[in-house]
Coordinates of C-alpha atoms and ligand atoms in Angstrom, one line a residue:
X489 CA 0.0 0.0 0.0
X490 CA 1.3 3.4 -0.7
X491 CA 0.1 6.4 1.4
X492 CA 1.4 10.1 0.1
X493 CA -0.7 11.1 3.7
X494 CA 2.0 11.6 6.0
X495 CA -0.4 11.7 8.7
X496 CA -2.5 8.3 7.9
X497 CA -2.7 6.3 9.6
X498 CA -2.6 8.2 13.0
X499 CA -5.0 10.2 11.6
X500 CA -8.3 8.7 10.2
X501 CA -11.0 10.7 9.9
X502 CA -13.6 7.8 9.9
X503 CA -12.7 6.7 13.4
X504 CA -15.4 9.3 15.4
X505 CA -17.8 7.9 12.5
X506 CA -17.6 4.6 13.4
X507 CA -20.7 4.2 16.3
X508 CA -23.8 5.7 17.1
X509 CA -23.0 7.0 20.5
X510 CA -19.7 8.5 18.2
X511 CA -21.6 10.5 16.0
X512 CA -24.0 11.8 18.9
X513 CA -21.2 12.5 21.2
X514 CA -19.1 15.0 18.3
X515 CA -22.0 16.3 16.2
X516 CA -21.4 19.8 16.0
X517 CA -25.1 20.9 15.7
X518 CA -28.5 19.8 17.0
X519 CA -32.0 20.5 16.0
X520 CA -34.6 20.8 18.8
X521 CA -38.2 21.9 19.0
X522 CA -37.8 24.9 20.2
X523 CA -35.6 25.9 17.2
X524 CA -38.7 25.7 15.3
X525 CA -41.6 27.9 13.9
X526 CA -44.6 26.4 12.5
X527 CA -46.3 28.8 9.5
X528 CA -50.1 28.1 10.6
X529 CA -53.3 29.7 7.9
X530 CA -56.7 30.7 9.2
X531 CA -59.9 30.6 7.7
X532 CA -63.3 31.7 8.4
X533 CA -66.0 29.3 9.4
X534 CA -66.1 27.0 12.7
X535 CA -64.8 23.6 12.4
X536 CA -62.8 23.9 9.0
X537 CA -60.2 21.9 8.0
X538 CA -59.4 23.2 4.5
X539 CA -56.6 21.2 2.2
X540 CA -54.8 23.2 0.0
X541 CA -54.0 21.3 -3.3
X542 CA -50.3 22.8 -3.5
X543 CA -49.1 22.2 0.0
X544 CA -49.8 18.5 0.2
X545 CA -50.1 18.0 4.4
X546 CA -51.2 21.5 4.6
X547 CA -54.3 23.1 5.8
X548 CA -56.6 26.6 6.5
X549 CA -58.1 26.1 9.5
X550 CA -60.7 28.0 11.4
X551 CA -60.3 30.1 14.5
X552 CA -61.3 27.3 16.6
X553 CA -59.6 24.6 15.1
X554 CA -56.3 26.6 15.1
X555 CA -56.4 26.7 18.9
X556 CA -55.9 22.7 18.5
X557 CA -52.8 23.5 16.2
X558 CA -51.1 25.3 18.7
X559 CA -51.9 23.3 21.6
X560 CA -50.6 20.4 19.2
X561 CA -47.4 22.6 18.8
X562 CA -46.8 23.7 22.5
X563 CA -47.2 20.4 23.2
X564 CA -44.5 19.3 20.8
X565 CA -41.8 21.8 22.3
X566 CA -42.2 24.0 19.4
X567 CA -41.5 27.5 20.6
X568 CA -43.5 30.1 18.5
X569 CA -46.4 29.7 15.7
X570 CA -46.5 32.2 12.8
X571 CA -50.2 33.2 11.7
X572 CA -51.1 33.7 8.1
X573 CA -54.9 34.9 7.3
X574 CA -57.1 33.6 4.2
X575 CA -59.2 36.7 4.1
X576 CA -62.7 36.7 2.6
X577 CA -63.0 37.9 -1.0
X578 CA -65.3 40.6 0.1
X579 CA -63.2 42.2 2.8
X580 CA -60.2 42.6 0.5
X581 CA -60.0 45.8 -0.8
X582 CA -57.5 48.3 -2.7
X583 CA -56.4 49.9 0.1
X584 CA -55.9 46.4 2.3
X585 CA -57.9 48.3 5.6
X586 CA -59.0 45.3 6.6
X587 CA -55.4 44.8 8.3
X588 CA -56.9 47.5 10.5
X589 CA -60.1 45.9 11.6
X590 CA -59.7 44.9 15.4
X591 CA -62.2 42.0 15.1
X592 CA -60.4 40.7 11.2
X593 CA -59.3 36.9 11.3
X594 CA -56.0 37.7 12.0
X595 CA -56.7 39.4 15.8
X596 CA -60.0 36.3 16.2
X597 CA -57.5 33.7 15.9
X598 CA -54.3 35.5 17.7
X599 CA -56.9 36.0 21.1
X600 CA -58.0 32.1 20.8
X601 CA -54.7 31.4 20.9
X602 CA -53.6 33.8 23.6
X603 CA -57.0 32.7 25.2
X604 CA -56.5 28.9 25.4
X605 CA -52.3 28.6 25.1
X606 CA -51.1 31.3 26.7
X607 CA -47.4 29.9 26.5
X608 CA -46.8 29.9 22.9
X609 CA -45.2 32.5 21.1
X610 CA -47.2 34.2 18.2
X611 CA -45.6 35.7 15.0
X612 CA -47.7 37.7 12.8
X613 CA -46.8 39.3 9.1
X614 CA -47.4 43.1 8.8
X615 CA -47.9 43.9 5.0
X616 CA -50.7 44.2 3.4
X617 CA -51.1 41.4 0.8
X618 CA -53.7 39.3 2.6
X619 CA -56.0 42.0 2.7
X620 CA -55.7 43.5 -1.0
X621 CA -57.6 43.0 -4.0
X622 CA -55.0 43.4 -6.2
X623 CA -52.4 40.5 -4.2
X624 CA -49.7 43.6 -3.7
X625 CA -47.8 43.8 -0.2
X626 CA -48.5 47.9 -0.6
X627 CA -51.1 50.5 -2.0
X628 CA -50.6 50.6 -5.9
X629 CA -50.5 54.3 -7.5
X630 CA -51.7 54.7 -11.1
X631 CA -48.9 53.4 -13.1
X632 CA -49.3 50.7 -11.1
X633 CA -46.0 51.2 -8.7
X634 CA -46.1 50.0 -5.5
X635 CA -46.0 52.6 -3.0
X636 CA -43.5 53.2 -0.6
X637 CA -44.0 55.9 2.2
X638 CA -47.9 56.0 1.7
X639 CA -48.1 52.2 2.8
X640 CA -46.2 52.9 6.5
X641 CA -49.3 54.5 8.3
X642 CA -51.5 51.7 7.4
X643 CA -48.5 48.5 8.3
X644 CA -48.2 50.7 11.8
X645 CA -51.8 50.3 12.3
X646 CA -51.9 46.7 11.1
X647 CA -48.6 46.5 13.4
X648 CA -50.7 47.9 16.6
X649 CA -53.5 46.0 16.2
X650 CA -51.5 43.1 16.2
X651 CA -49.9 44.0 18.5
X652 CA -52.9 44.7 21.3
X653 CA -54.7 41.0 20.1
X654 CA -51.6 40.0 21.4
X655 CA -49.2 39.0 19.2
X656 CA -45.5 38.4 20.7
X657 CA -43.4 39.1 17.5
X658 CA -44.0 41.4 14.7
X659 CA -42.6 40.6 11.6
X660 CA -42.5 43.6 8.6
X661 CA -42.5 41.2 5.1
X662 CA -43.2 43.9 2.5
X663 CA -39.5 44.6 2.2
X664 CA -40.1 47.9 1.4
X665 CA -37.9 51.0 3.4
X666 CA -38.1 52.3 6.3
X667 CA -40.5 49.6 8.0
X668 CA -38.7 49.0 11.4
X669 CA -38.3 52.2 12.9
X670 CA -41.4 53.5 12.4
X671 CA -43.2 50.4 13.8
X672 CA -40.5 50.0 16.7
X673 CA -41.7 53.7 17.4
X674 CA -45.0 53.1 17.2
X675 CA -44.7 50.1 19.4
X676 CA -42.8 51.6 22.1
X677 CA -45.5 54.8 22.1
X678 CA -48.2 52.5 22.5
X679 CA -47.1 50.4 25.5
X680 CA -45.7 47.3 23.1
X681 CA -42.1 47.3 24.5
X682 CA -41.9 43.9 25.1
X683 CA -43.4 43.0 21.6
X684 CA -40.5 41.7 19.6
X685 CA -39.3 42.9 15.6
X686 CA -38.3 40.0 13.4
X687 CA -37.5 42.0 10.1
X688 CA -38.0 40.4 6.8
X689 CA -34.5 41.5 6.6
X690 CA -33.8 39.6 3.3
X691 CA -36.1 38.5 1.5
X692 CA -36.1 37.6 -2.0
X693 CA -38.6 37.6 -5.0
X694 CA -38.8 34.2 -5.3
X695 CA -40.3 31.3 -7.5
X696 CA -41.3 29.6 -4.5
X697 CA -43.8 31.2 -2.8
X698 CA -46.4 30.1 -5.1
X699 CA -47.8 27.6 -2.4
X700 CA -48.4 30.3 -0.2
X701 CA -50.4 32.6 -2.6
X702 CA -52.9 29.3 -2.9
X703 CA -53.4 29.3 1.1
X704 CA -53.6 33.0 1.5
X705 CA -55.5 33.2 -2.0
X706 CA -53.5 35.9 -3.4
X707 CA -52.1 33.7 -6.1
X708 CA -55.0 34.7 -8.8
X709 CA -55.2 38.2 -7.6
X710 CA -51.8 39.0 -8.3
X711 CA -51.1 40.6 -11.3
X712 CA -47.3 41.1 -12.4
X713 CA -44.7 40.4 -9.6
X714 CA -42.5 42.2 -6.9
X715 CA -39.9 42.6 -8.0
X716 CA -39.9 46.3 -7.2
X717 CA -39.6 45.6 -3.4
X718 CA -38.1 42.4 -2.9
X719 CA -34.7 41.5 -3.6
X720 CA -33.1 39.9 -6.9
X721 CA -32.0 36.6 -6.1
X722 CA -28.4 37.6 -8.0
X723 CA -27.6 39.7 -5.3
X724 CA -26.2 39.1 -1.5
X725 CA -23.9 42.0 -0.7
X726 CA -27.4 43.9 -0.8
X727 CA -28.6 41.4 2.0
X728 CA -26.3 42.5 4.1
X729 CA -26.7 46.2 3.4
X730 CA -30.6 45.4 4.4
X731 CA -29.2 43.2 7.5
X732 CA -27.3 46.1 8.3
X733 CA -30.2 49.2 8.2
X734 CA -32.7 47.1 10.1
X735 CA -30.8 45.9 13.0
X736 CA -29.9 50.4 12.9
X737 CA -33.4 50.3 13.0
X738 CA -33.9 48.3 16.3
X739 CA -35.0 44.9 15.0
X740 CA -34.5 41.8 17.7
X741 CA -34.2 39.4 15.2
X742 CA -33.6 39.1 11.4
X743 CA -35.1 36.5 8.6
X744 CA -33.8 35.1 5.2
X745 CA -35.8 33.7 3.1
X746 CA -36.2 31.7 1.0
X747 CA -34.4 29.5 3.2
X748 CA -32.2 26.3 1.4
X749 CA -31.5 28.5 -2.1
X750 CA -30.1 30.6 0.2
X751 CA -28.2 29.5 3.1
X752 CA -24.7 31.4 2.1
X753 CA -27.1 34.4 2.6
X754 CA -27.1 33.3 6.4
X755 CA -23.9 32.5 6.7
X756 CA -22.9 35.9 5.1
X757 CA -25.2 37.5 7.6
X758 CA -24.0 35.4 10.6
X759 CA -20.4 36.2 10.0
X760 CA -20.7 39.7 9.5
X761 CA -23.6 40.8 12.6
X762 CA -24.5 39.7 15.7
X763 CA -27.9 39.4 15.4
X764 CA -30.1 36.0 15.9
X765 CA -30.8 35.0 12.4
X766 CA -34.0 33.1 11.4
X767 CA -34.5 31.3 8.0
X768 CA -38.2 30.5 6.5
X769 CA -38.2 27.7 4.5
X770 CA -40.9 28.9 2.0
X771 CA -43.8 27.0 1.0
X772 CA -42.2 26.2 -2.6
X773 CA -39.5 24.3 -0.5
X774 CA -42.0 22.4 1.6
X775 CA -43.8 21.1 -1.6
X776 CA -40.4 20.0 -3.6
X777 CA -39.8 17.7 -0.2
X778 CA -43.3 16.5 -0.5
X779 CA -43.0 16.0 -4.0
X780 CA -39.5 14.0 -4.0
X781 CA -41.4 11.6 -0.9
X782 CA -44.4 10.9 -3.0
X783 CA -42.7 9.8 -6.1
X784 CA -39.9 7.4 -4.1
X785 CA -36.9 10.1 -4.8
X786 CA -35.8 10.2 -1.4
X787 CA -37.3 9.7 2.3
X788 CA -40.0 12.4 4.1
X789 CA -38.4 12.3 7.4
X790 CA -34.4 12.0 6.2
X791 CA -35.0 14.9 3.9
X792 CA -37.4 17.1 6.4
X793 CA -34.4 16.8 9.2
X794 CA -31.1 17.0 6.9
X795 CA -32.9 20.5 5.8
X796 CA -33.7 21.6 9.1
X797 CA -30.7 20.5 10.2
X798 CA -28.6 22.6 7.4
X799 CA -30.0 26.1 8.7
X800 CA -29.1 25.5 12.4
X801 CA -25.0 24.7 10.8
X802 CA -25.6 27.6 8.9
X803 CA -25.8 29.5 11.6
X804 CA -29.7 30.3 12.1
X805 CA -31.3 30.6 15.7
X806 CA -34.5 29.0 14.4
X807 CA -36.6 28.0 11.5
X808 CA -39.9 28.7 9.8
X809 CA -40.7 25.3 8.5
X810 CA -44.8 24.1 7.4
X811 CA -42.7 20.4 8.5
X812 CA -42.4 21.6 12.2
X813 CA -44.8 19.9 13.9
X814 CA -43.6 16.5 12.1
X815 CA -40.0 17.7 12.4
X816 CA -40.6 18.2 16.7
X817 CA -42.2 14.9 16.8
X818 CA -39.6 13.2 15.0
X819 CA -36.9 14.4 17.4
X820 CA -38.8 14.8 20.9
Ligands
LIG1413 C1 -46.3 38.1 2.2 C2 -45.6 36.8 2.5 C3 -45.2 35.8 1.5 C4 -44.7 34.8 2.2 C5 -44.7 35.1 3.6 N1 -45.2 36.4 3.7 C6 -45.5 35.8 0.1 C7 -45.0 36.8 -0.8 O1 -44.1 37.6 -0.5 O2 -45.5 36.9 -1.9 C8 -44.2 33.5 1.6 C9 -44.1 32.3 2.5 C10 -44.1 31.0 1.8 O3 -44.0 30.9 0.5 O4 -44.2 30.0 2.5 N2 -45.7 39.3 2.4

């Protein structure tokens, strides 16, 4: 046998590979519940169970039934939910002001929750695209550009009345400028200084969010894309530049997402700030694990915890993964 290794065979690399209690005793990163955030939709109705066709495993529930999904998640260790509303065709309007109603789906299903599992955390999207007829994140001006400074008094609103439903963790989405200031502001004026900022810090205009339009039923409305606010998938350094003016801004937390296309985005962000990092693994991602399972390419479980897995060695603090609830189970 000839060896050029000098250092073989003193050195083998497979030797801390070679048992189970081995590889548990020098893995270098661990997935637990409570790195976890499960994405949960909400429907109108009482007793609803809705399937959505794209997001196989996936469902809208009511207000009541969602109360079962977090009790379900608390249950499972998982730390926070993240609430998504399917608003009614008729209260969507141009201007989104539903996101202002104090009684809208959103603030129904955050007190339930608050109501009946008071030790969950609740993260809630401010940006108007729920609540418009026209599927944009912002009010629309003539030409059909999405407005930037005349959307803030509105998101503060929705932000506020989030906020005093209860919700424990804001998160801005429109990736527009200028979001986190005037909500942390807002928030601090209004006797929300313990309600946290996650900032849709990077996030890109993606291919795979198309899941998510289905569940929030946006996906028809939507004319064009938005590509005007969110970022271009070519680019990182400008991640870091948005990284940068939203932790100025007083964001807790930060969010990439996508989350696998994009996991040198994290690592980038990790190594340059000291800021807790959070990736969402999109719907689009959730559906491409789904679809490999269903058609033999690989395993559900294997695949659901190698991803999971990848964010927290990329540096994240937690994950917003639809697989959650499955994922905490797996590894309780
Ligand atoms: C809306 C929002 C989107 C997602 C989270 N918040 C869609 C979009 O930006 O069009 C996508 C999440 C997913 O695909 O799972 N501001």
């Amino acid at each position: 046998m000839s060896n050029h290794n000098a250092s073989f065979p003193a050195l083998r690399m497979r030797r801390t590979r070679a048992s189970g209690w081995s590889r548990a005793l020098f893995a270098e990163n661990h997935l637990r519940p409570s790195d976890l955030i499960w994405p949960l939709f909400v429907t109108e109705g009482s007793n609803i169970e809705e399937p959505i066709a794209s997001l196989p495993g996936v469902s809208r529930w009511s207000v009541d039934a969602i109360v079962g999904c977090a009790r379900q998640a608390r249950d499972a260790g998982i730390a926070c939910i993240a609430l998504f509303p399917n608003t009614q065709a008729d209260r969507r309007s141009d201007d989104g002001r539903e996101a202002l109603n104090p009684d809208n789906l959103m603030c129904r299903a955050i007190r339930a929750i608050k109501d009946s599992v008071p030790d969950i955390g609740i993260l809630t999207d401010v940006a108007l695209d729920p609540y418009t007829a026209h599927g944009q994140d912002g009010l629309v001006d003539g030409e059909g550009y999405i407005l930037n400074d005349e959307t803030i008094d509105i998101l503060v609103g929705q932000s506020l009345n989030q906020a005093a439903a209860g919700a424990d963790i804001i998160a801005p989405s429109d990736m527009m400028d200028g979001r986190v200031g005037i909500i942390r502001a807002a928030l601090e004026a209004n006797g929300h200084q313990n309600v946290q900022i996650m900032a849709y810090a990077a996030k890109y205009a993606s291919a795979f969010y198309g899941p998510f339009r289905d569940a929030v039923s946006s996906r028809g409305l939507l004319k064009g894309d938005k590509k005007t606010y969110q970022m271009d998938p070519a680019n990182a350094e400008e991640a870091l530049r948005e990284v940068a003016l939203d932790i100025s801004e007083g964001a807790d937390s930060v969010m990439v997402k996508p989350g696998l296309p994009y996991l040198d985005i994290i690592r980038a962000v990790k190594e340059r700030f000291t800021i807790p990092v959070f990736a969402y693994q999109v719907s689009g991602e959730y559906a491409m694990i789904e679809a490999a399972a269903a058609v033999g390419a690989g395993e559900r479980d294997a695949l659901v915890l190698e991803t999971l897995l990848a964010f927290k060695r990329a540096g994240c603090t937690g994950i917003l993964s639809y697989h959650a609830l499955h994922a905490a189970r797996l590894i309780a």
